[in-house]
């Protein structure tokens, strides 16, 4: 950075990370369905956009629908999954779901790359679940069924979070995932709005709503 | 708007029911440790003790009186050396094997078992009870003070072991300070005030004697929360919530293999008599108060406690 840049304020500034960091997310050691050891924050969250849900392999309630819908979401996101969006499913019942059980589940549902299933120590998983999905209502927080039907979306570098039920429409879930992405520049948003307005002018509001 | 709808749909779609999240609950039988067998009713035989080791060996102990006191010493001429359970976690029979490791001396049917006792059937099909021997006595205590509706009073649990007139106490829970309400290890000067039956109406204390295995389960819960305190990994930001969750978890751990304590589960709904009528800072206190009322017959009062344990200062001297 030279004197001119400093004086004119045109220096390129590295954006300061506002991530909650490992103190919040914890660096608990988890195991993937491939039986690899990973640290929760450093390896899975840091500098990434992630989609997280809790599940267990023998769940017969909301889980099968959740997995089916997340498979569609993965497909809708295409090659972004595993490149700039990472999907994680964490077990609620680590005493049942060891890496082998999770691997079997992955195989059974034909889950593609970029979506990792995780297990670990109950203490760590409870901590992580409360930090992601806590309602501040013990009646709900301790009913594990309450946490199988939601996804938490996090963009770590800008600490932007969103949440969506897993039984929502697929495009709605994809939209909820996009909500955590950095805000586009004003000009881009203005152009998008103008394009939408032009559509409304041409088709009418009802027709426009039906297409979006 | 869509986001709100999206959220509400999800909320309505939840599946109701399910148990608390924490840990798989098992009440498996574990024979390791020292057990005392009593002869079946009407039979002439002395009490016997056996120490079952995790490696499959069994050691016979015999009672020796020395200078007025009784000791249990290892026998030099044991009848058998090894044991084998058909299903170690839920046995239906136990086989005792000779020192050659092959010759079976006897096989007894196990008619029932729990964590701290089991019964075998003798040749006449009479049940012979076996009871786990633990030189220590164990107590779980819940204590609290009403405090103010704004900040509540201390409310916590204590785990006490006593042996040979000495006691050891661990205490964890909530206490208010001038700076902030805290959930963590209770300072010793504070817990000492609650080791005896309360003398003022604002205080409440329940003391129940538990078995070694029940105590171990309660210890696991407390150690988990101590770890949460040490690592800054509390479940909630609100200390009152952490405390009531801890106290309920501790109660549940005691009831894991049968109803040790009568307790009403907090539903956190509008029809819950404690949650709906009390301010959050006092919920733990009223939970303990209800526990005390529901378990009054089990409460070990100070005098009874001293008789059972020979601990003169009810733990305050530890």
Coordinates of C-alpha atoms in Angstrom, one line a residue:
Chain A
X1 CA 0.0 0.0 0.0
X2 CA 1.6 3.3 -1.0
X3 CA 1.0 6.9 0.3
X4 CA -1.3 7.8 -2.5
X5 CA -3.5 4.8 -1.8
X6 CA -3.6 5.7 1.9
X7 CA -4.4 9.4 1.3
X8 CA -7.1 8.7 -1.3
X9 CA -8.6 5.8 0.6
X10 CA -8.3 3.7 -2.4
X11 CA -6.2 1.1 -0.7
X12 CA -7.5 -2.5 -1.2
X13 CA -8.7 -3.6 2.2
X14 CA -9.0 -7.2 3.1
X15 CA -12.4 -7.7 4.5
X16 CA -12.3 -8.4 8.2
X17 CA -13.8 -11.8 9.0
X18 CA -16.8 -11.5 11.3
X19 CA -17.0 -15.2 11.8
X20 CA -18.1 -16.5 15.2
X21 CA -15.0 -18.7 15.0
X22 CA -14.1 -21.9 16.8
X23 CA -15.0 -20.6 20.2
X24 CA -18.6 -20.6 19.1
X25 CA -18.8 -23.4 16.7
X26 CA -16.3 -25.5 18.6
X27 CA -13.5 -27.5 17.0
X28 CA -14.9 -30.7 18.2
X29 CA -13.4 -33.8 16.4
X30 CA -16.1 -35.5 14.4
X31 CA -15.9 -38.5 12.0
X32 CA -17.2 -38.5 8.5
X33 CA -19.1 -41.3 6.8
X34 CA -15.7 -42.0 5.2
X35 CA -14.3 -42.5 8.7
X36 CA -12.1 -39.5 8.4
X37 CA -11.4 -37.3 11.4
X38 CA -12.4 -33.7 11.0
X39 CA -12.4 -30.6 13.2
X40 CA -15.8 -29.0 13.1
X41 CA -14.9 -25.4 12.6
X42 CA -11.4 -25.6 11.0
X43 CA -12.3 -28.3 8.5
X44 CA -16.0 -27.9 7.9
X45 CA -17.2 -24.3 8.6
X46 CA -14.2 -21.9 8.2
X47 CA -14.5 -19.7 5.2
X48 CA -17.3 -21.8 3.7
X49 CA -21.0 -21.5 2.9
X50 CA -22.6 -24.6 4.5
X51 CA -25.9 -26.3 4.8
X52 CA -26.4 -28.3 8.0
X53 CA -29.1 -30.5 9.2
X54 CA -29.5 -33.1 12.0
X55 CA -30.8 -36.6 11.3
X56 CA -30.4 -40.2 12.3
X57 CA -30.2 -43.2 10.0
X58 CA -33.1 -45.1 11.6
X59 CA -35.4 -42.1 11.7
X60 CA -38.9 -42.8 10.3
X61 CA -40.4 -39.4 11.0
X62 CA -39.3 -36.4 9.0
X63 CA -35.9 -37.7 8.0
X64 CA -36.7 -39.7 4.9
X65 CA -38.5 -36.7 3.4
X66 CA -35.7 -34.4 4.5
X67 CA -33.1 -36.6 2.8
X68 CA -35.2 -36.9 -0.3
X69 CA -35.6 -33.1 -0.5
X70 CA -32.0 -32.4 0.3
X71 CA -31.0 -34.7 -2.6
X72 CA -33.1 -32.6 -4.9
X73 CA -31.5 -29.4 -3.4
X74 CA -28.1 -30.9 -4.1
X75 CA -29.1 -31.6 -7.7
X76 CA -30.6 -28.1 -8.0
X77 CA -27.3 -26.5 -6.8
X78 CA -25.4 -28.6 -9.3
X79 CA -21.6 -28.4 -9.2
X80 CA -21.6 -25.6 -6.6
X81 CA -22.0 -28.4 -4.0
X82 CA -18.6 -29.4 -2.9
X83 CA -17.0 -26.4 -4.6
X84 CA -18.5 -23.3 -2.8
X85 CA -21.5 -24.8 -0.9
X86 CA -20.9 -27.7 1.5
X87 CA -23.7 -29.9 2.9
X88 CA -23.4 -31.6 6.3
X89 CA -25.8 -34.0 7.9
X90 CA -25.0 -34.7 11.6
X91 CA -26.5 -37.6 13.5
X92 CA -28.6 -37.1 16.6
X93 CA -27.9 -40.6 17.7
X94 CA -24.1 -41.2 17.7
X95 CA -24.5 -44.4 19.7
X96 CA -26.4 -45.9 16.7
X97 CA -24.8 -44.1 13.8
X98 CA -21.1 -44.9 13.5
X99 CA -19.3 -44.0 10.3
X100 CA -20.2 -47.4 8.8
X101 CA -23.9 -46.8 9.5
X102 CA -23.7 -43.4 7.9
X103 CA -21.8 -44.8 4.9
X104 CA -24.5 -47.3 4.4
X105 CA -27.1 -44.5 4.5
X106 CA -25.1 -42.5 2.0
X107 CA -24.9 -45.5 -0.3
X108 CA -28.6 -46.3 0.1
X109 CA -29.7 -42.8 -0.8
X110 CA -27.1 -42.4 -3.5
X111 CA -25.8 -39.2 -2.0
X112 CA -23.4 -37.3 -4.3
X113 CA -20.0 -35.7 -3.4
X114 CA -20.0 -32.5 -1.4
X115 CA -22.5 -33.8 1.1
X116 CA -20.9 -35.3 4.2
X117 CA -22.5 -37.2 7.0
X118 CA -21.0 -36.8 10.5
X119 CA -20.9 -38.5 13.8
X120 CA -19.0 -37.9 17.0
X121 CA -19.1 -37.6 20.7
X122 CA -22.6 -37.0 22.2
X123 CA -21.3 -34.1 24.3
X124 CA -19.9 -32.4 21.2
X125 CA -22.9 -33.1 19.0
X126 CA -25.2 -31.6 21.7
X127 CA -23.1 -28.5 21.9
X128 CA -23.1 -28.1 18.1
X129 CA -26.8 -28.7 17.8
X130 CA -27.7 -26.2 20.5
X131 CA -25.4 -23.6 18.8
X132 CA -27.1 -24.2 15.5
X133 CA -30.7 -24.9 16.3
X134 CA -31.4 -23.8 19.8
X135 CA -34.9 -22.3 20.4
X136 CA -34.2 -21.2 24.0
X137 CA -37.1 -23.5 25.0
X138 CA -36.1 -26.7 26.7
X139 CA -39.4 -28.3 25.8
X140 CA -38.5 -28.1 22.1
X141 CA -34.7 -28.2 22.3
X142 CA -34.7 -31.6 24.1
X143 CA -37.1 -33.2 21.7
X144 CA -34.7 -34.4 19.1
X145 CA -37.5 -34.9 16.6
X146 CA -37.8 -31.1 16.5
X147 CA -34.5 -30.8 14.8
X148 CA -34.7 -33.2 12.0
X149 CA -36.9 -31.1 9.7
X150 CA -34.8 -27.9 9.4
X151 CA -31.7 -26.8 7.6
X152 CA -29.3 -24.2 9.0
X153 CA -27.4 -22.3 6.3
X154 CA -24.3 -20.4 7.3
X155 CA -21.9 -18.2 5.4
X156 CA -19.0 -18.2 7.7
X157 CA -16.8 -15.3 6.5
X158 CA -19.7 -12.8 6.7
X159 CA -21.5 -14.6 9.5
X160 CA -24.8 -14.6 7.7
X161 CA -27.3 -17.3 8.8
X162 CA -30.6 -18.5 7.4
X163 CA -32.9 -21.4 8.2
X164 CA -35.6 -23.3 6.3
X165 CA -37.8 -26.3 6.8
X166 CA -36.8 -29.3 4.7
X167 CA -40.3 -29.9 3.6
X168 CA -40.4 -26.6 1.8
X169 CA -40.5 -26.4 -2.0
X170 CA -37.0 -27.1 -3.5
X171 CA -36.7 -23.7 -5.1
X172 CA -37.6 -22.1 -1.7
X173 CA -34.9 -24.1 -0.1
X174 CA -32.4 -23.1 -2.7
X175 CA -33.4 -19.5 -2.2
X176 CA -32.9 -19.8 1.6
X177 CA -29.4 -21.1 0.9
X178 CA -28.8 -18.1 -1.4
X179 CA -29.9 -15.7 1.3
X180 CA -26.6 -16.0 3.1
X181 CA -24.6 -15.1 0.1
X182 CA -22.9 -11.7 0.1
X183 CA -25.2 -8.8 -0.9
X184 CA -24.7 -8.0 -4.6
X185 CA -23.5 -4.6 -5.7
X186 CA -26.1 -1.9 -5.9
X187 CA -25.9 -1.7 -9.7
X188 CA -26.5 -5.4 -10.1
X189 CA -29.5 -5.4 -7.8
X190 CA -30.9 -2.3 -9.6
X191 CA -30.6 -4.0 -12.9
X192 CA -32.3 -7.1 -11.6
X193 CA -35.2 -5.0 -10.2
X194 CA -35.6 -3.1 -13.4
X195 CA -35.7 -6.4 -15.3
X196 CA -38.4 -7.7 -12.9
X197 CA -40.4 -4.5 -13.3
X198 CA -40.2 -4.8 -17.0
X199 CA -41.7 -8.3 -16.7
X200 CA -44.5 -7.1 -14.5
X201 CA -45.2 -4.3 -16.9
X202 CA -45.4 -6.7 -19.8
X203 CA -47.2 -9.6 -18.1
X204 CA -49.1 -8.1 -15.2
X205 CA -48.5 -8.8 -11.5
X206 CA -50.4 -12.1 -11.3
X207 CA -48.7 -13.6 -14.2
X208 CA -45.3 -12.4 -12.9
X209 CA -46.0 -14.0 -9.4
X210 CA -47.0 -17.2 -11.0
X211 CA -43.7 -17.5 -12.8
X212 CA -41.5 -16.8 -9.8
Chain B
X1 CA -43.2 -13.0 3.7
X2 CA -42.2 -16.2 2.0
X3 CA -39.5 -16.7 4.5
X4 CA -42.0 -16.4 7.4
X5 CA -44.4 -18.9 5.6
X6 CA -41.5 -21.2 4.9
X7 CA -40.6 -21.1 8.6
X8 CA -44.1 -21.6 9.8
X9 CA -44.7 -24.6 7.5
X10 CA -41.6 -26.2 8.9
X11 CA -42.7 -25.5 12.5
X12 CA -46.1 -27.1 11.8
X13 CA -44.5 -30.1 10.1
X14 CA -42.5 -31.2 13.2
X15 CA -43.2 -34.6 14.4
X16 CA -44.3 -34.5 18.0
X17 CA -43.0 -36.9 20.6
X18 CA -39.6 -38.4 21.1
X19 CA -37.5 -38.6 24.2
X20 CA -34.8 -36.2 25.5
X21 CA -31.8 -36.0 23.4
X22 CA -29.1 -36.9 25.7
X23 CA -27.4 -40.2 25.4
X24 CA -28.5 -43.7 24.9
X25 CA -30.0 -45.0 28.0
X26 CA -28.9 -48.5 29.1
X27 CA -29.4 -50.4 32.2
X28 CA -27.2 -53.3 31.4
X29 CA -26.1 -55.7 34.1
X30 CA -22.5 -55.4 35.2
X31 CA -21.2 -58.1 37.5
X32 CA -17.7 -56.6 38.1
X33 CA -17.3 -55.7 41.8
X34 CA -17.9 -57.3 45.2
X35 CA -21.2 -59.0 45.9
X36 CA -22.5 -60.6 49.1
X37 CA -24.7 -63.6 48.8
X38 CA -27.2 -64.6 51.5
X39 CA -28.4 -68.1 52.0
X40 CA -31.9 -68.9 51.0
X41 CA -34.5 -68.7 53.8
X42 CA -34.3 -71.6 56.2
X43 CA -30.8 -72.7 55.2
X44 CA -27.9 -72.9 57.5
X45 CA -25.0 -71.1 55.8
X46 CA -23.0 -68.1 56.5
X47 CA -22.9 -65.0 54.3
X48 CA -20.3 -65.1 51.6
X49 CA -18.6 -62.4 49.5
X50 CA -17.2 -62.7 46.0
X51 CA -15.3 -60.3 44.0
X52 CA -15.9 -60.6 40.3
X53 CA -13.1 -59.3 38.2
X54 CA -13.5 -58.0 34.6
X55 CA -11.1 -60.7 33.3
X56 CA -13.5 -63.5 34.3
X57 CA -11.8 -64.5 37.6
X58 CA -13.8 -64.6 40.8
X59 CA -12.2 -64.2 44.2
X60 CA -13.8 -65.7 47.4
X61 CA -13.6 -63.6 50.5
X62 CA -14.1 -64.8 54.0
X63 CA -15.1 -62.9 57.1
X64 CA -12.3 -62.5 59.7
X65 CA -12.9 -60.9 63.1
X66 CA -9.9 -59.1 64.4
X67 CA -10.0 -57.2 67.7
X68 CA -13.6 -56.3 67.5
X69 CA -13.7 -55.3 63.9
X70 CA -14.6 -57.4 60.9
X71 CA -12.5 -57.7 57.8
X72 CA -13.1 -59.6 54.5
X73 CA -10.0 -61.4 53.3
X74 CA -9.3 -63.5 50.2
X75 CA -9.6 -67.2 50.8
X76 CA -6.6 -69.3 50.3
X77 CA -8.7 -72.4 49.3
X78 CA -11.3 -71.2 46.9
X79 CA -13.7 -73.7 45.4
X80 CA -13.6 -72.0 42.0
X81 CA -11.6 -69.4 40.1
X82 CA -13.5 -68.4 37.1
X83 CA -17.0 -67.4 36.2
X84 CA -18.9 -67.2 33.0
X85 CA -22.2 -65.5 32.3
X86 CA -24.3 -66.7 29.4
X87 CA -25.2 -63.1 28.4
X88 CA -23.0 -60.6 30.4
X89 CA -25.4 -57.7 30.0
X90 CA -28.6 -59.6 30.6
X91 CA -27.6 -62.9 32.2
X92 CA -29.9 -65.9 32.8
X93 CA -27.2 -68.1 34.2
X94 CA -23.8 -68.0 35.8
X95 CA -21.3 -70.9 35.6
X96 CA -18.5 -71.2 38.2
X97 CA -15.4 -73.0 37.0
X98 CA -12.6 -74.8 38.7
X99 CA -9.1 -73.6 38.9
X100 CA -8.1 -75.8 35.9
X101 CA -10.2 -73.4 33.9
X102 CA -12.2 -76.3 32.4
X103 CA -14.1 -78.2 35.0
X104 CA -17.5 -76.7 35.7
X105 CA -18.3 -76.7 39.4
X106 CA -21.8 -75.4 39.2
X107 CA -24.2 -73.5 37.0
X108 CA -26.9 -71.4 38.6
X109 CA -29.9 -69.9 37.0
X110 CA -30.3 -66.1 37.5
X111 CA -33.9 -65.4 38.2
X112 CA -33.7 -61.6 38.3
X113 CA -31.1 -58.8 38.2
X114 CA -30.8 -55.1 38.4
X115 CA -27.8 -52.8 38.7
X116 CA -27.2 -53.5 42.4
X117 CA -28.6 -57.0 43.1
X118 CA -29.4 -60.3 41.5
X119 CA -30.8 -63.6 42.6
X120 CA -29.7 -67.1 41.7
X121 CA -31.8 -70.3 42.1
X122 CA -30.4 -73.0 44.3
X123 CA -30.8 -76.8 43.9
X124 CA -34.3 -76.5 45.5
X125 CA -35.2 -73.6 43.1
X126 CA -35.1 -71.3 46.1
X127 CA -33.9 -67.8 45.2
X128 CA -30.6 -66.7 46.8
X129 CA -30.1 -63.0 46.8
X130 CA -26.9 -61.3 45.9
X131 CA -26.3 -57.7 46.8
X132 CA -23.5 -55.4 45.6
X133 CA -21.2 -54.4 48.4
X134 CA -20.0 -50.9 48.4
X135 CA -17.9 -49.6 51.4
X136 CA -19.1 -46.1 50.6
X137 CA -22.6 -44.6 51.1
X138 CA -23.8 -42.2 48.5
X139 CA -26.3 -39.4 48.7
X140 CA -27.8 -37.0 46.1
X141 CA -28.9 -33.7 47.5
X142 CA -31.0 -30.9 45.9
X143 CA -30.9 -27.6 47.7
X144 CA -32.3 -24.1 47.0
X145 CA -33.4 -20.8 48.4
X146 CA -36.3 -18.8 47.0
X147 CA -34.4 -15.6 46.4
X148 CA -36.1 -12.7 44.6
X149 CA -38.4 -13.1 41.6
X150 CA -35.9 -11.0 39.6
X151 CA -32.7 -12.9 40.2
X152 CA -33.7 -16.1 42.1
X153 CA -31.7 -17.7 44.8
X154 CA -29.0 -20.4 44.8
X155 CA -30.4 -23.7 43.6
X156 CA -28.1 -26.7 42.9
X157 CA -27.4 -30.3 43.4
X158 CA -24.8 -32.0 45.6
X159 CA -23.3 -35.4 45.3
X160 CA -21.9 -36.8 48.5
X161 CA -20.0 -39.9 49.3
X162 CA -19.2 -41.0 52.8
X163 CA -16.8 -43.6 54.1
X164 CA -15.5 -44.1 57.7
X165 CA -17.2 -41.0 59.0
X166 CA -15.7 -38.7 56.3
X167 CA -17.5 -37.2 53.4
X168 CA -16.7 -35.8 50.0
X169 CA -19.1 -33.4 48.3
X170 CA -19.4 -32.1 44.7
X171 CA -21.9 -29.3 44.1
X172 CA -23.0 -27.8 40.8
X173 CA -25.8 -25.4 39.9
X174 CA -26.9 -21.9 40.0
X175 CA -26.0 -19.1 42.4
X176 CA -26.5 -15.3 42.0
X177 CA -23.5 -13.0 42.5
X178 CA -23.4 -9.2 42.5
X179 CA -21.9 -9.2 39.0
X180 CA -23.9 -11.9 37.3
X181 CA -26.0 -15.0 37.8
X182 CA -23.7 -18.0 37.5
X183 CA -24.1 -21.7 36.7
X184 CA -21.1 -23.6 37.7
X185 CA -19.4 -25.3 40.6
X186 CA -20.9 -24.1 43.8
X187 CA -18.4 -22.3 46.1
X188 CA -17.7 -24.4 49.2
X189 CA -18.8 -21.7 51.6
X190 CA -22.2 -21.5 49.9
X191 CA -22.8 -25.3 49.7
X192 CA -21.9 -25.7 53.4
X193 CA -25.0 -23.6 54.2
X194 CA -27.2 -26.1 52.6
X195 CA -25.8 -29.4 53.9
X196 CA -28.2 -29.6 56.8
X197 CA -32.0 -29.5 57.0
X198 CA -33.1 -25.9 56.4
X199 CA -34.0 -23.8 59.4
X200 CA -35.8 -21.1 57.4
X201 CA -38.9 -21.5 55.3
X202 CA -37.3 -19.9 52.2
X203 CA -34.8 -22.8 52.0
X204 CA -35.4 -26.3 50.7
X205 CA -33.3 -29.4 50.8
X206 CA -33.8 -33.0 49.7
X207 CA -31.3 -35.6 50.6
X208 CA -31.7 -39.2 49.3
X209 CA -29.5 -42.2 49.6
X210 CA -28.7 -43.8 46.3
X211 CA -26.7 -46.9 45.2
X212 CA -23.2 -46.7 43.8
X213 CA -24.5 -47.2 40.2
X214 CA -27.1 -44.5 40.6
X215 CA -24.5 -42.2 42.1
X216 CA -22.1 -42.9 39.2
X217 CA -24.8 -42.0 36.7
X218 CA -25.5 -38.7 38.6
X219 CA -21.8 -38.1 38.6
X220 CA -21.6 -38.5 34.9
X221 CA -24.3 -35.8 34.4
X222 CA -22.5 -33.4 36.8
X223 CA -19.1 -34.0 35.2
X224 CA -20.6 -33.2 31.8
X225 CA -21.9 -29.9 33.1
X226 CA -18.6 -29.2 34.9
X227 CA -16.9 -29.8 31.5
X228 CA -19.4 -27.4 29.9
X229 CA -18.5 -24.8 32.5
X230 CA -14.7 -25.3 32.0
X231 CA -14.8 -25.3 28.2
X232 CA -17.4 -22.5 27.9
X233 CA -19.8 -24.8 26.2
X234 CA -23.0 -24.2 28.1
X235 CA -26.1 -25.1 26.2
X236 CA -27.9 -21.8 26.8
X237 CA -26.8 -18.2 27.2
X238 CA -29.4 -17.9 29.9
X239 CA -28.0 -19.4 33.1
X240 CA -31.4 -20.2 34.6
X241 CA -32.2 -22.5 31.7
X242 CA -28.9 -24.3 32.0
X243 CA -29.5 -24.9 35.6
X244 CA -33.0 -26.3 35.3
X245 CA -31.9 -28.5 32.4
X246 CA -29.0 -29.8 34.6
X247 CA -31.3 -30.5 37.6
X248 CA -33.8 -32.3 35.4
X249 CA -31.1 -34.4 33.7
X250 CA -29.7 -35.3 37.1
X251 CA -33.1 -36.5 38.3
X252 CA -33.6 -38.5 35.1
X253 CA -30.2 -40.2 35.5
X254 CA -31.4 -41.5 38.9
X255 CA -34.6 -42.7 37.3
X256 CA -32.9 -44.3 34.3
X257 CA -33.4 -47.9 35.5
X258 CA -36.5 -47.5 37.6
X259 CA -38.2 -44.7 39.5
X260 CA -35.8 -43.7 42.3
X261 CA -37.4 -40.2 42.7
X262 CA -40.9 -39.2 42.0
X263 CA -40.6 -36.2 39.7
X264 CA -42.9 -34.4 37.3
X265 CA -41.4 -33.6 33.9
X266 CA -41.4 -29.9 33.1
X267 CA -43.3 -29.5 29.9
X268 CA -42.5 -25.9 29.3
X269 CA -46.0 -25.4 28.1
X270 CA -48.7 -23.1 29.4
X271 CA -50.2 -25.8 31.5
X272 CA -47.0 -26.6 33.4
X273 CA -47.7 -25.6 37.0
X274 CA -44.1 -24.4 37.6
X275 CA -43.2 -22.9 34.3
X276 CA -46.5 -21.0 33.9
X277 CA -46.6 -19.6 37.4
X278 CA -43.0 -18.8 38.3
X279 CA -40.5 -16.4 37.0
X280 CA -37.6 -18.1 35.2
X281 CA -35.0 -17.3 37.9
X282 CA -37.1 -19.2 40.5
X283 CA -38.0 -22.2 38.4
X284 CA -35.1 -24.3 39.7
X285 CA -36.0 -23.5 43.3
X286 CA -39.7 -24.5 42.8
X287 CA -38.6 -27.6 40.9
X288 CA -36.5 -28.6 43.9
X289 CA -39.3 -27.7 46.3
X290 CA -41.7 -30.0 44.4
X291 CA -39.1 -32.8 44.4
X292 CA -38.8 -32.4 48.1
X293 CA -42.6 -32.7 48.6
X294 CA -43.0 -35.6 46.2
X295 CA -40.1 -37.5 47.9
X296 CA -40.7 -36.6 51.5
X297 CA -40.6 -40.2 52.7
X298 CA -37.2 -40.7 51.1
X299 CA -35.6 -37.6 52.6
X300 CA -32.8 -38.5 54.9
X301 CA -33.0 -36.0 57.8
X302 CA -29.9 -34.8 59.6
X303 CA -30.2 -37.1 62.5
X304 CA -30.8 -40.1 60.3
X305 CA -27.9 -39.1 58.0
X306 CA -25.5 -39.0 61.0
X307 CA -26.7 -42.4 62.2
X308 CA -26.2 -44.0 58.7
X309 CA -22.9 -42.4 58.0
X310 CA -21.3 -41.5 61.2
X311 CA -20.5 -38.1 59.5
X312 CA -20.8 -35.7 62.4
X313 CA -20.6 -32.5 60.5
X314 CA -22.8 -33.5 57.5
X315 CA -20.1 -32.9 55.0
X316 CA -19.2 -29.4 56.2
X317 CA -15.9 -30.5 57.5
X318 CA -14.7 -31.9 54.2

